[in-house]
Short mmCIF file of N, CA, C and O in Angstrom, two decimals:
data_model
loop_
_atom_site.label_atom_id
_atom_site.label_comp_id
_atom_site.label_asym_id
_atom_site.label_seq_id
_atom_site.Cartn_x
_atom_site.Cartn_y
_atom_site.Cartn_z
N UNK A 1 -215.35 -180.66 37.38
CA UNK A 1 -216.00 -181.92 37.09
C UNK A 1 -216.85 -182.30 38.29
O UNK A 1 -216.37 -181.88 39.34
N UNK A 2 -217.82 -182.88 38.39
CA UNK A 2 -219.15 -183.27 39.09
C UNK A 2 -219.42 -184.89 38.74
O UNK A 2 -219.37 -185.50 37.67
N UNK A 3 -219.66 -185.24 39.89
CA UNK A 3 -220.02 -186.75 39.72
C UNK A 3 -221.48 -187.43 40.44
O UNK A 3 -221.74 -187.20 41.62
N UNK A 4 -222.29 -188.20 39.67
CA UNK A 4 -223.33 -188.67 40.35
C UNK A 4 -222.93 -190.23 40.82
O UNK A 4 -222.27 -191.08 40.23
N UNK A 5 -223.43 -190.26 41.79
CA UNK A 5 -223.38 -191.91 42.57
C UNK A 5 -224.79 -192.43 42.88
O UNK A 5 -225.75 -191.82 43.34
N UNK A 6 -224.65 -193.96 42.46
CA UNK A 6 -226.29 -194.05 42.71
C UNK A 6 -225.70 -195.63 42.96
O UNK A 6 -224.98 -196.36 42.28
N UNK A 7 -226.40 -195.79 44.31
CA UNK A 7 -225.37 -196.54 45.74
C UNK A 7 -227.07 -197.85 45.74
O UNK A 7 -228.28 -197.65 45.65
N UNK A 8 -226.35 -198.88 45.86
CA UNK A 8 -227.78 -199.55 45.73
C UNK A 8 -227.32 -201.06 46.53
O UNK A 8 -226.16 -201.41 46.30
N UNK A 9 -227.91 -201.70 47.17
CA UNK A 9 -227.56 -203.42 48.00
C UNK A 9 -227.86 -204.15 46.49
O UNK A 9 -228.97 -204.49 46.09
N UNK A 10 -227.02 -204.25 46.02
CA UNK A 10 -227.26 -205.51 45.29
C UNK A 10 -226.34 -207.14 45.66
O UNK A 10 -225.59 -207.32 46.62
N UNK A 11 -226.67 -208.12 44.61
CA UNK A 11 -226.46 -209.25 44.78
C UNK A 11 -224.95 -209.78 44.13
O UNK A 11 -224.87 -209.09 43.11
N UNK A 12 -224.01 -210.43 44.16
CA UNK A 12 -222.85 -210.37 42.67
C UNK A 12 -223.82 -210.69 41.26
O UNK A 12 -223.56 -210.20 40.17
N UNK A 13 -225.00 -211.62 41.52
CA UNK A 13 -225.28 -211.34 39.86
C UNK A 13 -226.00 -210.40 39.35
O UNK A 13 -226.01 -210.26 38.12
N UNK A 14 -227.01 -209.32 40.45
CA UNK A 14 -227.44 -208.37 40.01
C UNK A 14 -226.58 -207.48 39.81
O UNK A 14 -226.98 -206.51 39.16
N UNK A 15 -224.96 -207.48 40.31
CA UNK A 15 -223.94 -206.29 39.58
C UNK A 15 -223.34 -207.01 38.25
O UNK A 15 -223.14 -206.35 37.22
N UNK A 16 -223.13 -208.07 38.32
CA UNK A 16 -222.70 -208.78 36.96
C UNK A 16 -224.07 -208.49 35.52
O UNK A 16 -223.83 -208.33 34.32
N UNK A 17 -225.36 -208.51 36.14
CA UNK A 17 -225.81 -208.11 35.19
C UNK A 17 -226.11 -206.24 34.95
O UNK A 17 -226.46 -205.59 33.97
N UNK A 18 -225.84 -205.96 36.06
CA UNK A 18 -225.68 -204.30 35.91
C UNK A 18 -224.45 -203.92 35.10
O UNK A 18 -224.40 -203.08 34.20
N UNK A 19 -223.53 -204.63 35.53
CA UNK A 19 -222.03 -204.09 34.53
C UNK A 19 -222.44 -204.57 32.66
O UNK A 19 -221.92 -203.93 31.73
N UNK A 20 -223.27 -205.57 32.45
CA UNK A 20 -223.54 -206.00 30.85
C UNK A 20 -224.76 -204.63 30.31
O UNK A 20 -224.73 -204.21 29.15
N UNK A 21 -225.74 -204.09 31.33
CA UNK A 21 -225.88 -203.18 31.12
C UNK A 21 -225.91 -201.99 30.47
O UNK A 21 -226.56 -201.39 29.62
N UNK A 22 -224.78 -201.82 31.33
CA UNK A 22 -223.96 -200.69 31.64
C UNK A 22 -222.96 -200.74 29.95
O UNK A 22 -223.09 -199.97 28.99
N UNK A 23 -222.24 -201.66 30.06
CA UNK A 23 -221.76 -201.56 28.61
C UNK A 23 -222.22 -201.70 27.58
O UNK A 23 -221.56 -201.35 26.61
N UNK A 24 -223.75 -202.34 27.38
CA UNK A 24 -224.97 -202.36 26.27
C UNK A 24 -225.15 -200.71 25.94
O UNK A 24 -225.07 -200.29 24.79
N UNK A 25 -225.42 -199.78 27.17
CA UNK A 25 -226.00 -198.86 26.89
C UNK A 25 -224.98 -197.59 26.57
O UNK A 25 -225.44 -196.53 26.15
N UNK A 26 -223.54 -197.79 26.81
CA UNK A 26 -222.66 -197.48 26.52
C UNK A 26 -222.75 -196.07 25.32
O UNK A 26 -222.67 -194.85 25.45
N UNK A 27 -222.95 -196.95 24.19
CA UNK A 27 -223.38 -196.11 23.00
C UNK A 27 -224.61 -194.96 22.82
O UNK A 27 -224.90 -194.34 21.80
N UNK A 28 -225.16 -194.90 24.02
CA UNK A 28 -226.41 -193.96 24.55
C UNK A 28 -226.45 -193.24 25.34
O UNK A 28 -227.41 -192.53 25.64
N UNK A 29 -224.67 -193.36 26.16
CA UNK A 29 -224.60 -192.26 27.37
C UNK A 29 -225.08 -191.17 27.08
O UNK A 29 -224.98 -190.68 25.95
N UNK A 30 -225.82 -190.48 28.27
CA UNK A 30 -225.88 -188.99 28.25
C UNK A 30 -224.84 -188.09 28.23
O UNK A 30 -223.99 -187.95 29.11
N UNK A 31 -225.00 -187.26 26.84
CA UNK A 31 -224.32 -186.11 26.53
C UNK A 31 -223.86 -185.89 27.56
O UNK A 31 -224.56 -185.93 28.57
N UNK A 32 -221.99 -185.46 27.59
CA UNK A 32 -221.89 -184.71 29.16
C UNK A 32 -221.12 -186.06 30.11
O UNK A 32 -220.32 -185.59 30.92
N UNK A 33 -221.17 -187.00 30.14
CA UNK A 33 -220.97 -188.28 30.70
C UNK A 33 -219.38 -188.68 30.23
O UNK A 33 -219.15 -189.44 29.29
N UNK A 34 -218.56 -188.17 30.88
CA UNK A 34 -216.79 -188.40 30.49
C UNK A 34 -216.72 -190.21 30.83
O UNK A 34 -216.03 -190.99 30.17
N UNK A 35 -217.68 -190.65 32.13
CA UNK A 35 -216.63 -192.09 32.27
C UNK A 35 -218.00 -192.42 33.37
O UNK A 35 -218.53 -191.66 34.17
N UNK A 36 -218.29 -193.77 33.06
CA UNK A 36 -218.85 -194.16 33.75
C UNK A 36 -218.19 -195.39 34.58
O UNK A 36 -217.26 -195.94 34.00
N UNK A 37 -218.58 -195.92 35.93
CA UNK A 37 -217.60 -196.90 36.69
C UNK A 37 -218.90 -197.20 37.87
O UNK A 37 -219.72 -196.59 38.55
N UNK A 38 -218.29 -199.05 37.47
CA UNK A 38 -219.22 -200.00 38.70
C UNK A 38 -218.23 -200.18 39.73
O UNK A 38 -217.13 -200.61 39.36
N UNK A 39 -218.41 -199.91 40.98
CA UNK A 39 -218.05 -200.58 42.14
C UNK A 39 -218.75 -201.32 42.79
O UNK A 39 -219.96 -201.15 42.94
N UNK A 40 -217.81 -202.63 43.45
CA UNK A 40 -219.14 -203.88 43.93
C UNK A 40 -218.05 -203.90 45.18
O UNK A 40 -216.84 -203.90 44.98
N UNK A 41 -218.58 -203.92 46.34
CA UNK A 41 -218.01 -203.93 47.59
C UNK A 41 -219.07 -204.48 48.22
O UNK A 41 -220.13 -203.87 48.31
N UNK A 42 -218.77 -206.27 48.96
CA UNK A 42 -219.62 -206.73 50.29
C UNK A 42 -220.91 -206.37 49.89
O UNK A 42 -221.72 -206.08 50.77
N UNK A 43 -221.29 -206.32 48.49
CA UNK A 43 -223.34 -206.25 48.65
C UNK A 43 -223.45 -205.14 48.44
O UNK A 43 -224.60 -204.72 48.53
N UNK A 44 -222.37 -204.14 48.09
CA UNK A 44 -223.05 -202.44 48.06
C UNK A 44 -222.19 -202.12 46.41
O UNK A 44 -221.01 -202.04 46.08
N UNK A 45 -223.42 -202.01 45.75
CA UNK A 45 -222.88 -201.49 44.09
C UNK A 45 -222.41 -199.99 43.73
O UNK A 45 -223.50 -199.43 43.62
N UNK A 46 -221.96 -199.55 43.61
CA UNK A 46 -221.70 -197.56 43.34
C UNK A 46 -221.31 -198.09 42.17
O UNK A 46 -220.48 -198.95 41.88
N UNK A 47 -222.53 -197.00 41.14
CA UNK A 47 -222.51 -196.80 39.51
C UNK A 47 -221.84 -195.29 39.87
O UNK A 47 -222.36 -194.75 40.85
N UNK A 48 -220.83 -194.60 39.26
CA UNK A 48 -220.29 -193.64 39.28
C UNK A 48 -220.27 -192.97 38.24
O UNK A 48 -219.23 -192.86 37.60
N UNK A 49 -221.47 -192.35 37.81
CA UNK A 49 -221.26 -191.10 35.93
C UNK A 49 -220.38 -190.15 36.77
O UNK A 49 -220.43 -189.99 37.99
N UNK A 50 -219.66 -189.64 35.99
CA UNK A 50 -218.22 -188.53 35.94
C UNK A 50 -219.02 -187.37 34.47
O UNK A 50 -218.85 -187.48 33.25
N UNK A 51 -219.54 -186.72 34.95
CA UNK A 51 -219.67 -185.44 34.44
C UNK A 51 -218.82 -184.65 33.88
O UNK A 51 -217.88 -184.56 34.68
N UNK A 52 -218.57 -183.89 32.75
CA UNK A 52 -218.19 -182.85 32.35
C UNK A 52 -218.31 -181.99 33.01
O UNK A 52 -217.15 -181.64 33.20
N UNK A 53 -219.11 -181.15 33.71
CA UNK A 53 -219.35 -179.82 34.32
C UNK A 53 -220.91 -180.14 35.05
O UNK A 53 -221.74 -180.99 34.73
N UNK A 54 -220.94 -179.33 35.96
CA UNK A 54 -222.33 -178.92 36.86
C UNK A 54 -223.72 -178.77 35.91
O UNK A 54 -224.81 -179.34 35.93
N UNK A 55 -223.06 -177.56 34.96
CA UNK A 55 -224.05 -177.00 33.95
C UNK A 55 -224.71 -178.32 33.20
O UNK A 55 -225.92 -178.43 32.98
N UNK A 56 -223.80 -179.24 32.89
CA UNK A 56 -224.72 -179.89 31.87
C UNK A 56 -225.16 -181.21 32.53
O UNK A 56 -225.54 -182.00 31.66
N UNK A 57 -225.24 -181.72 33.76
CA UNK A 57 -225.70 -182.37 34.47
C UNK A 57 -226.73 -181.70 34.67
O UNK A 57 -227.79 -182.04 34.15
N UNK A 58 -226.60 -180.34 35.68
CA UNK A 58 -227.94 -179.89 35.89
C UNK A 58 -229.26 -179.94 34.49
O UNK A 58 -230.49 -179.97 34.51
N UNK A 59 -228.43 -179.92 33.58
CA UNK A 59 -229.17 -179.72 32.36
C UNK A 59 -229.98 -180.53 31.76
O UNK A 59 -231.05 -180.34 31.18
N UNK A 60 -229.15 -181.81 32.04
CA UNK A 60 -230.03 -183.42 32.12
C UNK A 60 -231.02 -183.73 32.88
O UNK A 60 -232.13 -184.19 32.59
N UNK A 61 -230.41 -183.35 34.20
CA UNK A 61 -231.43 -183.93 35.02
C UNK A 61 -232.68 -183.28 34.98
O UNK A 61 -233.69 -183.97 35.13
N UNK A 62 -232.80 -181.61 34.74
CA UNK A 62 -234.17 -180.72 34.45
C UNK A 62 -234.88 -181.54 33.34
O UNK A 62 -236.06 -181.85 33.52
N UNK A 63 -234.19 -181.94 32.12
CA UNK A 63 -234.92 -182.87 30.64
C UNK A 63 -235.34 -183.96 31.16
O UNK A 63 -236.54 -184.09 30.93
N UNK A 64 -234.81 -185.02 31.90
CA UNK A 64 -235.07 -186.16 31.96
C UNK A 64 -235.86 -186.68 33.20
O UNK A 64 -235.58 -186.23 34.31
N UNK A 65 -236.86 -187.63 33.03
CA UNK A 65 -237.77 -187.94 34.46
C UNK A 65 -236.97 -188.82 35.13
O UNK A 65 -236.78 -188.48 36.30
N UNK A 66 -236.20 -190.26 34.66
CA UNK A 66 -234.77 -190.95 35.50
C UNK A 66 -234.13 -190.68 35.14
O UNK A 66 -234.37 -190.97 33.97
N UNK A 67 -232.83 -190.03 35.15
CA UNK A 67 -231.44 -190.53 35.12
C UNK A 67 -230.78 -192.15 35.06
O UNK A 67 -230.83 -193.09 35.85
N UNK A 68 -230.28 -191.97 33.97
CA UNK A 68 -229.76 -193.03 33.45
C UNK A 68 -229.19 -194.26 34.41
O UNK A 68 -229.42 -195.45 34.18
N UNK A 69 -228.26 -193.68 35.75
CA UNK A 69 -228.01 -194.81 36.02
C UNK A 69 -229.13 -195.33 37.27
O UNK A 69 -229.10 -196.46 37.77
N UNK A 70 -229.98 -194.37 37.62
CA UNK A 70 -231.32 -195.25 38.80
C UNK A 70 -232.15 -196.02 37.43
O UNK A 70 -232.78 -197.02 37.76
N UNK A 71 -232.19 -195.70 36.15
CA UNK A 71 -232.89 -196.33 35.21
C UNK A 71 -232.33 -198.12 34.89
O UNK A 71 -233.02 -199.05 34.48
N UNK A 72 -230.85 -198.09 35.25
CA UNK A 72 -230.10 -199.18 34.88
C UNK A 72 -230.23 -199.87 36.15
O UNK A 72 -230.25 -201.09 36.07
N UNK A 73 -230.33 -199.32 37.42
CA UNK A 73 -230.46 -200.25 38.68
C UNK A 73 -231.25 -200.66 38.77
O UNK A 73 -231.31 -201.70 39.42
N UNK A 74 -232.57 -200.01 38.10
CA UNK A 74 -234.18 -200.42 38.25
C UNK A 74 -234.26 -201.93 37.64
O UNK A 74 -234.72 -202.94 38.16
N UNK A 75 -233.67 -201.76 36.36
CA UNK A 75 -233.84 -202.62 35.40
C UNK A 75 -233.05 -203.95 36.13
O UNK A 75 -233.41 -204.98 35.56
N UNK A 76 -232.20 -204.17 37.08
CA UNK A 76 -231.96 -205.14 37.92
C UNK A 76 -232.25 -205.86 38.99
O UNK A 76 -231.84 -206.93 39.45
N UNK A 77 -233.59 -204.54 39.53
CA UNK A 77 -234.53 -205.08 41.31
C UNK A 77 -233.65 -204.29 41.54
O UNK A 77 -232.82 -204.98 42.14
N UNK A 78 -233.17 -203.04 41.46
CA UNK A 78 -232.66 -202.13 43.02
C UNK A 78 -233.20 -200.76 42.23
O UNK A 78 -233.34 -200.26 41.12
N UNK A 79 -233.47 -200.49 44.13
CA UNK A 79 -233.78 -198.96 43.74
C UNK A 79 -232.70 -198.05 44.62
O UNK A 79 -232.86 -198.01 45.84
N UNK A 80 -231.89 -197.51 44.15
CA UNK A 80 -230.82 -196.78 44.60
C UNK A 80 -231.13 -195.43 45.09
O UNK A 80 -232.25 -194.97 44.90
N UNK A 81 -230.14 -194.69 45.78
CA UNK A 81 -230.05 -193.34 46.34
C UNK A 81 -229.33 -192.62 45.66
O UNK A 81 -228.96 -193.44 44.81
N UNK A 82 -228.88 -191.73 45.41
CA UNK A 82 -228.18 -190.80 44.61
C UNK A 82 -228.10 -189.72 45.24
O UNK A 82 -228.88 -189.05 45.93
N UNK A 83 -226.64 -189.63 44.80
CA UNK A 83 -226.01 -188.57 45.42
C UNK A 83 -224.67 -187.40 44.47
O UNK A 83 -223.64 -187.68 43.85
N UNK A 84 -225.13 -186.48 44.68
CA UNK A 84 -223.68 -185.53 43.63
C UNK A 84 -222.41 -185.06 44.61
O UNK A 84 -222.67 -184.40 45.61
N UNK A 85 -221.25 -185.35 44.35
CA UNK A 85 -220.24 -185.16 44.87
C UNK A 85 -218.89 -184.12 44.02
O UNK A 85 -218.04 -184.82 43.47
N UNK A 86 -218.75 -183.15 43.94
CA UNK A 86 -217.27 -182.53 43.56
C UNK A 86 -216.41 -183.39 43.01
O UNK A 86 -215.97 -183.86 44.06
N UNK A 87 -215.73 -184.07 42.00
CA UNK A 87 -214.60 -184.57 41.53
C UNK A 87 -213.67 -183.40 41.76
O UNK A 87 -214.05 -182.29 41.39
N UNK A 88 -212.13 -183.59 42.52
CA UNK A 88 -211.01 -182.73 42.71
C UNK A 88 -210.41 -183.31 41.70
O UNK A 88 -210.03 -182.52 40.83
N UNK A 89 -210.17 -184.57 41.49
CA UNK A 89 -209.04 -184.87 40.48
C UNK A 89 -209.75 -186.02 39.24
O UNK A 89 -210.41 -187.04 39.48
N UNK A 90 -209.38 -185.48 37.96
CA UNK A 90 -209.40 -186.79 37.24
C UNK A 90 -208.97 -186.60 36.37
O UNK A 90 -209.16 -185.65 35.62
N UNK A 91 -207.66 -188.26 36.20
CA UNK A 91 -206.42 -187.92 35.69
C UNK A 91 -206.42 -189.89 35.35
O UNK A 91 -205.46 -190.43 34.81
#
């Protein structure tokens, strides 16, 4: 499993309206997308997609010009960084 993070300064109501979002678009995740998760820490938001596998991430991201969750930060005033990290466990 493979995970994207897309790490952004937001505000509490620009994550309050990122989390309504986030569950609007719910029904449109990208194929491949096991679990998506907001973290709001001190002004710093982490949207966390949890991937199925490498293969079909890589597979998205070649099809698509944004990725879904810099598309959902945009739509709030942030422009985030992104980053892919190894999932060891998810349970």
């Amino acid at each position: 499993m493979i995970a994207v993070v897309f790490e952004a300064e937001l505000s509490r109501q620009q994550a309050d309206d990122l989390a309504h979002l986030m569950d609007d678009a719910r029904p449109t995740r990208p194929a491949g997308v096991e679990l998506a998760t907001l973290l709001y820490e001190e002004g710093t938001a982490r949207l966390i997609a949890y991937w199925r596998d490498e293969e079909t991430l890589n597979r998205y991201l070649a099809e698509t010009a944004v990725p879904r969750g810099q598309e959902l930060m945009r739509q709030v005033g942030a422009e985030p960084t992104m980053r892919i990290v190894e999932v060891l466990d998810f349970g």
